[in-house]
Amino acid sequence: MPRILVIDDEPLVRSTVVMILTRAGFSVEEASDGAAGIAMCHKNLPDVVITDIFMPNRDGIEVVMALKRSYPRTKLIAMTGGGQTRMMEIASPAKLLGADHILHKPFERESLLAAVTAVLGTPPPPRSQHGT
């Protein structure tokens, strides 16, 4: 089963993403900022990293750049919010710097799972009865 690392400084967002992915059958770890997330990748490289863009201690752009440089095969999904204009300003550089997919907050369970399965090149998991 693919391993996923979720990096987000907002505990509610992070725990929600972790819960959705865990219920879908993925092995998931979490980090509360970019520096901790990068350190975790050096110890145990995940298959997919999902990172928020705006965070303390190394933002998501720095995470994307560092991981693409060190681990070019690791799949990266960047999450961003903050309104349509701000999303467009950030999404383009994140994609150019190596993010494989951009998720715009807020997003639905299906969008998250579709992004993960798309970067992994696997079929989506069956819908759960939990309605998450």
Short mmCIF file of N, CA and C in Angstrom, two decimals:
data_model
loop_
_atom_site.label_atom_id
_atom_site.label_comp_id
_atom_site.label_asym_id
_atom_site.label_seq_id
_atom_site.Cartn_x
_atom_site.Cartn_y
_atom_site.Cartn_z
N MET A 1 0.85 -1.18 0.00
CA MET A 1 0.00 0.00 0.00
C MET A 1 0.89 1.24 0.00
N PRO A 2 0.60 2.20 -0.85
CA PRO A 2 1.40 3.43 -0.90
C PRO A 2 1.38 4.19 0.43
N ARG A 3 2.54 4.78 0.74
CA ARG A 3 2.68 5.59 1.96
C ARG A 3 2.55 7.06 1.59
N ILE A 4 1.82 7.80 2.41
CA ILE A 4 1.56 9.21 2.16
C ILE A 4 1.97 10.02 3.38
N LEU A 5 2.61 11.15 3.13
CA LEU A 5 2.93 12.12 4.19
C LEU A 5 2.09 13.36 3.95
N VAL A 6 1.36 13.79 4.98
CA VAL A 6 0.55 15.00 4.92
C VAL A 6 1.24 16.07 5.76
N ILE A 7 1.54 17.21 5.13
CA ILE A 7 2.20 18.32 5.83
C ILE A 7 1.25 19.52 5.80
N ASP A 8 0.79 19.94 6.97
CA ASP A 8 -0.09 21.11 7.07
C ASP A 8 -0.01 21.63 8.50
N ASP A 9 0.07 22.94 8.64
CA ASP A 9 0.16 23.53 9.98
C ASP A 9 -1.19 23.70 10.64
N GLU A 10 -2.28 23.51 9.90
CA GLU A 10 -3.62 23.61 10.49
C GLU A 10 -4.05 22.22 10.95
N PRO A 11 -4.13 22.00 12.28
CA PRO A 11 -4.44 20.67 12.80
C PRO A 11 -5.73 20.07 12.26
N LEU A 12 -6.78 20.86 12.10
CA LEU A 12 -8.05 20.33 11.62
C LEU A 12 -7.94 19.85 10.17
N VAL A 13 -7.29 20.64 9.33
CA VAL A 13 -7.11 20.23 7.92
C VAL A 13 -6.27 18.96 7.87
N ARG A 14 -5.15 18.98 8.60
CA ARG A 14 -4.24 17.83 8.59
C ARG A 14 -4.95 16.56 9.06
N SER A 15 -5.67 16.64 10.17
CA SER A 15 -6.33 15.45 10.71
C SER A 15 -7.45 14.97 9.78
N THR A 16 -8.13 15.88 9.12
CA THR A 16 -9.19 15.48 8.19
C THR A 16 -8.60 14.75 6.99
N VAL A 17 -7.52 15.28 6.43
CA VAL A 17 -6.87 14.63 5.28
C VAL A 17 -6.35 13.26 5.69
N VAL A 18 -5.72 13.18 6.86
CA VAL A 18 -5.20 11.90 7.36
C VAL A 18 -6.33 10.90 7.52
N MET A 19 -7.46 11.33 8.09
CA MET A 19 -8.60 10.43 8.31
C MET A 19 -9.15 9.91 6.97
N ILE A 20 -9.32 10.79 6.00
CA ILE A 20 -9.85 10.38 4.70
C ILE A 20 -8.93 9.35 4.05
N LEU A 21 -7.64 9.63 4.07
CA LEU A 21 -6.68 8.73 3.42
C LEU A 21 -6.55 7.40 4.16
N THR A 22 -6.58 7.44 5.47
CA THR A 22 -6.50 6.21 6.27
C THR A 22 -7.73 5.33 6.02
N ARG A 23 -8.90 5.94 5.99
CA ARG A 23 -10.13 5.18 5.72
C ARG A 23 -10.12 4.59 4.31
N ALA A 24 -9.39 5.23 3.39
CA ALA A 24 -9.30 4.72 2.02
C ALA A 24 -8.25 3.61 1.92
N GLY A 25 -7.55 3.33 3.04
CA GLY A 25 -6.61 2.21 3.05
C GLY A 25 -5.15 2.58 2.88
N PHE A 26 -4.83 3.86 2.86
CA PHE A 26 -3.44 4.28 2.71
C PHE A 26 -2.74 4.29 4.07
N SER A 27 -1.42 4.11 4.04
CA SER A 27 -0.58 4.28 5.22
C SER A 27 -0.19 5.75 5.25
N VAL A 28 -0.54 6.46 6.33
CA VAL A 28 -0.39 7.91 6.36
C VAL A 28 0.40 8.35 7.58
N GLU A 29 1.33 9.28 7.35
CA GLU A 29 2.04 9.97 8.43
C GLU A 29 1.74 11.45 8.29
N GLU A 30 2.05 12.22 9.34
CA GLU A 30 1.75 13.64 9.28
C GLU A 30 2.85 14.47 9.91
N ALA A 31 2.96 15.72 9.42
CA ALA A 31 3.91 16.69 9.96
C ALA A 31 3.22 18.04 10.01
N SER A 32 3.60 18.85 11.02
CA SER A 32 2.92 20.12 11.23
C SER A 32 3.59 21.32 10.56
N ASP A 33 4.74 21.11 9.93
CA ASP A 33 5.35 22.20 9.16
C ASP A 33 6.32 21.62 8.14
N GLY A 34 6.80 22.48 7.26
CA GLY A 34 7.66 22.02 6.17
C GLY A 34 8.97 21.42 6.63
N ALA A 35 9.59 22.02 7.64
CA ALA A 35 10.88 21.50 8.12
C ALA A 35 10.72 20.08 8.67
N ALA A 36 9.68 19.86 9.47
CA ALA A 36 9.43 18.52 10.02
C ALA A 36 9.10 17.54 8.91
N GLY A 37 8.34 17.98 7.93
CA GLY A 37 7.99 17.11 6.81
C GLY A 37 9.19 16.68 5.99
N ILE A 38 10.07 17.62 5.70
CA ILE A 38 11.29 17.28 4.94
C ILE A 38 12.14 16.30 5.74
N ALA A 39 12.28 16.54 7.04
CA ALA A 39 13.07 15.64 7.89
C ALA A 39 12.47 14.23 7.87
N MET A 40 11.15 14.13 7.92
CA MET A 40 10.50 12.82 7.89
C MET A 40 10.77 12.11 6.56
N CYS A 41 10.80 12.86 5.48
CA CYS A 41 11.07 12.27 4.16
C CYS A 41 12.48 11.69 4.10
N HIS A 42 13.43 12.38 4.72
CA HIS A 42 14.81 11.88 4.73
C HIS A 42 14.93 10.57 5.49
N LYS A 43 14.09 10.37 6.52
CA LYS A 43 14.15 9.15 7.33
C LYS A 43 13.39 8.00 6.69
N ASN A 44 12.23 8.29 6.11
CA ASN A 44 11.37 7.24 5.56
C ASN A 44 10.58 7.83 4.40
N LEU A 45 11.12 7.74 3.21
CA LEU A 45 10.55 8.39 2.04
C LEU A 45 9.17 7.84 1.69
N PRO A 46 8.14 8.71 1.67
CA PRO A 46 6.81 8.26 1.27
C PRO A 46 6.68 8.22 -0.25
N ASP A 47 5.61 7.61 -0.71
CA ASP A 47 5.33 7.58 -2.15
C ASP A 47 4.73 8.90 -2.61
N VAL A 48 3.93 9.52 -1.74
CA VAL A 48 3.26 10.78 -2.06
C VAL A 48 3.40 11.72 -0.86
N VAL A 49 3.68 12.99 -1.16
CA VAL A 49 3.68 14.04 -0.14
C VAL A 49 2.59 15.03 -0.51
N ILE A 50 1.71 15.28 0.45
CA ILE A 50 0.66 16.30 0.28
C ILE A 50 1.03 17.44 1.22
N THR A 51 1.33 18.61 0.65
CA THR A 51 1.79 19.72 1.47
C THR A 51 0.97 20.97 1.26
N ASP A 52 0.68 21.64 2.37
CA ASP A 52 0.09 22.96 2.30
C ASP A 52 1.15 23.90 1.76
N ILE A 53 0.74 25.00 1.17
CA ILE A 53 1.70 25.97 0.66
C ILE A 53 2.12 26.95 1.75
N PHE A 54 1.15 27.51 2.47
CA PHE A 54 1.46 28.55 3.46
C PHE A 54 1.61 27.93 4.84
N MET A 55 2.88 27.83 5.30
CA MET A 55 3.19 27.23 6.60
C MET A 55 4.44 27.89 7.17
N PRO A 56 4.62 27.80 8.48
CA PRO A 56 5.87 28.25 9.09
C PRO A 56 6.98 27.21 8.89
N ASN A 57 8.20 27.59 9.17
CA ASN A 57 9.34 26.66 9.15
C ASN A 57 9.44 25.89 7.84
N ARG A 58 9.60 26.55 6.76
CA ARG A 58 9.69 26.03 5.39
C ARG A 58 8.28 25.90 4.82
N ASP A 59 7.93 26.78 3.92
CA ASP A 59 6.60 26.72 3.32
C ASP A 59 6.53 25.62 2.27
N GLY A 60 5.35 25.43 1.71
CA GLY A 60 5.13 24.35 0.77
C GLY A 60 5.95 24.46 -0.51
N ILE A 61 6.23 25.68 -0.96
CA ILE A 61 7.06 25.85 -2.16
C ILE A 61 8.47 25.33 -1.86
N GLU A 62 8.99 25.64 -0.68
CA GLU A 62 10.31 25.13 -0.29
C GLU A 62 10.30 23.60 -0.17
N VAL A 63 9.21 23.06 0.34
CA VAL A 63 9.07 21.60 0.46
C VAL A 63 9.12 20.98 -0.93
N VAL A 64 8.33 21.51 -1.86
CA VAL A 64 8.29 20.98 -3.22
C VAL A 64 9.68 21.03 -3.85
N MET A 65 10.34 22.18 -3.74
CA MET A 65 11.67 22.33 -4.35
C MET A 65 12.67 21.37 -3.73
N ALA A 66 12.69 21.26 -2.40
CA ALA A 66 13.67 20.39 -1.72
C ALA A 66 13.44 18.93 -2.07
N LEU A 67 12.18 18.51 -2.07
CA LEU A 67 11.90 17.09 -2.32
C LEU A 67 12.10 16.73 -3.79
N LYS A 68 11.76 17.62 -4.70
CA LYS A 68 11.98 17.33 -6.12
C LYS A 68 13.48 17.23 -6.42
N ARG A 69 14.26 18.05 -5.74
CA ARG A 69 15.71 18.02 -5.92
C ARG A 69 16.30 16.73 -5.36
N SER A 70 15.89 16.33 -4.17
CA SER A 70 16.45 15.14 -3.51
C SER A 70 15.80 13.83 -3.94
N TYR A 71 14.51 13.87 -4.21
CA TYR A 71 13.74 12.65 -4.51
C TYR A 71 12.83 12.90 -5.71
N PRO A 72 13.38 12.99 -6.90
CA PRO A 72 12.57 13.39 -8.07
C PRO A 72 11.40 12.46 -8.40
N ARG A 73 11.42 11.23 -7.93
CA ARG A 73 10.31 10.31 -8.22
C ARG A 73 9.16 10.40 -7.23
N THR A 74 9.36 11.07 -6.11
CA THR A 74 8.29 11.22 -5.14
C THR A 74 7.21 12.11 -5.72
N LYS A 75 5.97 11.69 -5.60
CA LYS A 75 4.85 12.46 -6.11
C LYS A 75 4.45 13.53 -5.10
N LEU A 76 4.20 14.74 -5.59
CA LEU A 76 3.90 15.87 -4.72
C LEU A 76 2.57 16.50 -5.08
N ILE A 77 1.74 16.68 -4.06
CA ILE A 77 0.47 17.38 -4.21
C ILE A 77 0.53 18.60 -3.31
N ALA A 78 0.32 19.78 -3.89
CA ALA A 78 0.31 21.02 -3.12
C ALA A 78 -1.13 21.45 -2.87
N MET A 79 -1.41 21.88 -1.63
CA MET A 79 -2.74 22.37 -1.26
C MET A 79 -2.64 23.87 -1.02
N THR A 80 -3.62 24.59 -1.52
CA THR A 80 -3.64 26.03 -1.28
C THR A 80 -5.07 26.53 -1.16
N GLY A 81 -5.23 27.58 -0.41
CA GLY A 81 -6.52 28.23 -0.24
C GLY A 81 -6.31 29.73 -0.33
N GLY A 82 -7.21 30.48 0.26
CA GLY A 82 -7.01 31.92 0.32
C GLY A 82 -7.65 32.70 -0.81
N GLY A 83 -8.68 32.18 -1.43
CA GLY A 83 -9.36 32.92 -2.48
C GLY A 83 -8.83 32.58 -3.85
N GLN A 84 -9.65 32.81 -4.86
CA GLN A 84 -9.34 32.44 -6.23
C GLN A 84 -8.08 33.12 -6.76
N THR A 85 -7.91 34.42 -6.52
CA THR A 85 -6.75 35.13 -7.04
C THR A 85 -5.47 34.60 -6.43
N ARG A 86 -5.48 34.45 -5.12
CA ARG A 86 -4.28 33.95 -4.43
C ARG A 86 -3.97 32.52 -4.85
N MET A 87 -4.99 31.70 -5.05
CA MET A 87 -4.77 30.32 -5.49
C MET A 87 -4.06 30.30 -6.84
N MET A 88 -4.50 31.13 -7.76
CA MET A 88 -3.91 31.14 -9.09
C MET A 88 -2.46 31.65 -9.04
N GLU A 89 -2.19 32.63 -8.18
CA GLU A 89 -0.82 33.16 -8.05
C GLU A 89 0.13 32.10 -7.52
N ILE A 90 -0.32 31.23 -6.67
CA ILE A 90 0.52 30.23 -6.03
C ILE A 90 0.56 28.92 -6.82
N ALA A 91 -0.57 28.53 -7.38
CA ALA A 91 -0.66 27.23 -8.05
C ALA A 91 0.33 27.12 -9.21
N SER A 92 0.45 28.16 -9.98
CA SER A 92 1.33 28.10 -11.15
C SER A 92 2.80 27.90 -10.76
N PRO A 93 3.35 28.69 -9.83
CA PRO A 93 4.74 28.43 -9.42
C PRO A 93 4.93 27.05 -8.79
N ALA A 94 3.96 26.60 -7.99
CA ALA A 94 4.08 25.28 -7.36
C ALA A 94 4.17 24.20 -8.44
N LYS A 95 3.36 24.30 -9.46
CA LYS A 95 3.37 23.33 -10.56
C LYS A 95 4.69 23.41 -11.32
N LEU A 96 5.14 24.63 -11.59
CA LEU A 96 6.39 24.81 -12.31
C LEU A 96 7.59 24.27 -11.53
N LEU A 97 7.53 24.34 -10.22
CA LEU A 97 8.64 23.89 -9.39
C LEU A 97 8.61 22.39 -9.10
N GLY A 98 7.57 21.70 -9.55
CA GLY A 98 7.59 20.25 -9.41
C GLY A 98 6.38 19.59 -8.80
N ALA A 99 5.38 20.35 -8.36
CA ALA A 99 4.18 19.71 -7.83
C ALA A 99 3.48 18.95 -8.95
N ASP A 100 3.06 17.73 -8.66
CA ASP A 100 2.39 16.91 -9.66
C ASP A 100 0.91 17.23 -9.76
N HIS A 101 0.36 17.82 -8.70
CA HIS A 101 -1.06 18.15 -8.68
C HIS A 101 -1.28 19.28 -7.69
N ILE A 102 -2.29 20.11 -7.94
CA ILE A 102 -2.66 21.19 -7.02
C ILE A 102 -4.08 20.93 -6.54
N LEU A 103 -4.29 21.00 -5.23
CA LEU A 103 -5.61 20.90 -4.64
C LEU A 103 -5.98 22.27 -4.08
N HIS A 104 -7.15 22.76 -4.45
CA HIS A 104 -7.61 24.05 -3.96
C HIS A 104 -8.55 23.84 -2.77
N LYS A 105 -8.17 24.43 -1.62
CA LYS A 105 -9.00 24.32 -0.42
C LYS A 105 -10.19 25.27 -0.54
N PRO A 106 -11.33 24.91 -0.02
CA PRO A 106 -11.67 23.60 0.53
C PRO A 106 -11.92 22.61 -0.61
N PHE A 107 -11.65 21.34 -0.34
CA PHE A 107 -11.88 20.32 -1.35
C PHE A 107 -12.69 19.18 -0.74
N GLU A 108 -13.33 18.42 -1.60
CA GLU A 108 -14.15 17.28 -1.19
C GLU A 108 -13.28 16.03 -1.07
N ARG A 109 -13.77 15.06 -0.35
CA ARG A 109 -13.11 13.76 -0.19
C ARG A 109 -12.74 13.18 -1.55
N GLU A 110 -13.69 13.22 -2.47
CA GLU A 110 -13.47 12.63 -3.79
C GLU A 110 -12.33 13.33 -4.54
N SER A 111 -12.22 14.63 -4.39
CA SER A 111 -11.13 15.38 -5.05
C SER A 111 -9.78 14.99 -4.50
N LEU A 112 -9.71 14.82 -3.19
CA LEU A 112 -8.46 14.41 -2.56
C LEU A 112 -8.06 13.01 -3.04
N LEU A 113 -8.99 12.08 -2.99
CA LEU A 113 -8.68 10.71 -3.41
C LEU A 113 -8.36 10.64 -4.90
N ALA A 114 -9.05 11.45 -5.70
CA ALA A 114 -8.76 11.48 -7.14
C ALA A 114 -7.36 12.01 -7.41
N ALA A 115 -6.93 13.02 -6.65
CA ALA A 115 -5.59 13.58 -6.81
C ALA A 115 -4.53 12.54 -6.45
N VAL A 116 -4.73 11.84 -5.34
CA VAL A 116 -3.76 10.83 -4.89
C VAL A 116 -3.68 9.69 -5.90
N THR A 117 -4.82 9.18 -6.33
CA THR A 117 -4.78 8.06 -7.27
C THR A 117 -4.24 8.50 -8.63
N ALA A 118 -4.48 9.76 -9.02
CA ALA A 118 -3.95 10.25 -10.29
C ALA A 118 -2.43 10.29 -10.27
N VAL A 119 -1.84 10.82 -9.20
CA VAL A 119 -0.37 10.91 -9.16
C VAL A 119 0.26 9.54 -9.00
N LEU A 120 -0.46 8.61 -8.37
CA LEU A 120 0.05 7.24 -8.22
C LEU A 120 -0.20 6.40 -9.46
N GLY A 121 -1.14 6.83 -10.30
CA GLY A 121 -1.49 6.06 -11.48
C GLY A 121 -2.26 4.80 -11.15
N THR A 122 -3.09 4.88 -10.09
CA THR A 122 -3.89 3.73 -9.66
C THR A 122 -5.37 4.07 -9.74
N PRO A 123 -6.25 3.06 -9.80
CA PRO A 123 -7.68 3.35 -9.80
C PRO A 123 -8.12 3.88 -8.44
N PRO A 124 -9.15 4.71 -8.42
CA PRO A 124 -9.62 5.24 -7.14
C PRO A 124 -10.19 4.14 -6.26
N PRO A 125 -10.09 4.31 -4.94
CA PRO A 125 -10.68 3.30 -4.03
C PRO A 125 -12.20 3.36 -4.11
N PRO A 126 -12.86 2.29 -3.73
CA PRO A 126 -14.33 2.30 -3.75
C PRO A 126 -14.85 3.32 -2.73
N ARG A 127 -16.03 3.88 -3.02
CA ARG A 127 -16.64 4.84 -2.08
C ARG A 127 -16.93 4.14 -0.78
N SER A 128 -16.60 4.82 0.32
CA SER A 128 -16.88 4.23 1.63
C SER A 128 -18.31 4.50 2.03
N GLN A 129 -18.77 3.78 3.00
CA GLN A 129 -20.11 3.98 3.52
C GLN A 129 -20.12 5.06 4.59
N HIS A 130 -18.90 5.60 4.91
CA HIS A 130 -18.78 6.59 5.97
C HIS A 130 -19.27 7.95 5.54
N GLY A 131 -19.29 8.23 4.23
CA GLY A 131 -19.74 9.53 3.73
C GLY A 131 -18.83 10.66 4.10
N THR A 132 -17.54 10.43 4.24
CA THR A 132 -16.59 11.44 4.66
C THR A 132 -16.36 12.46 3.59
#
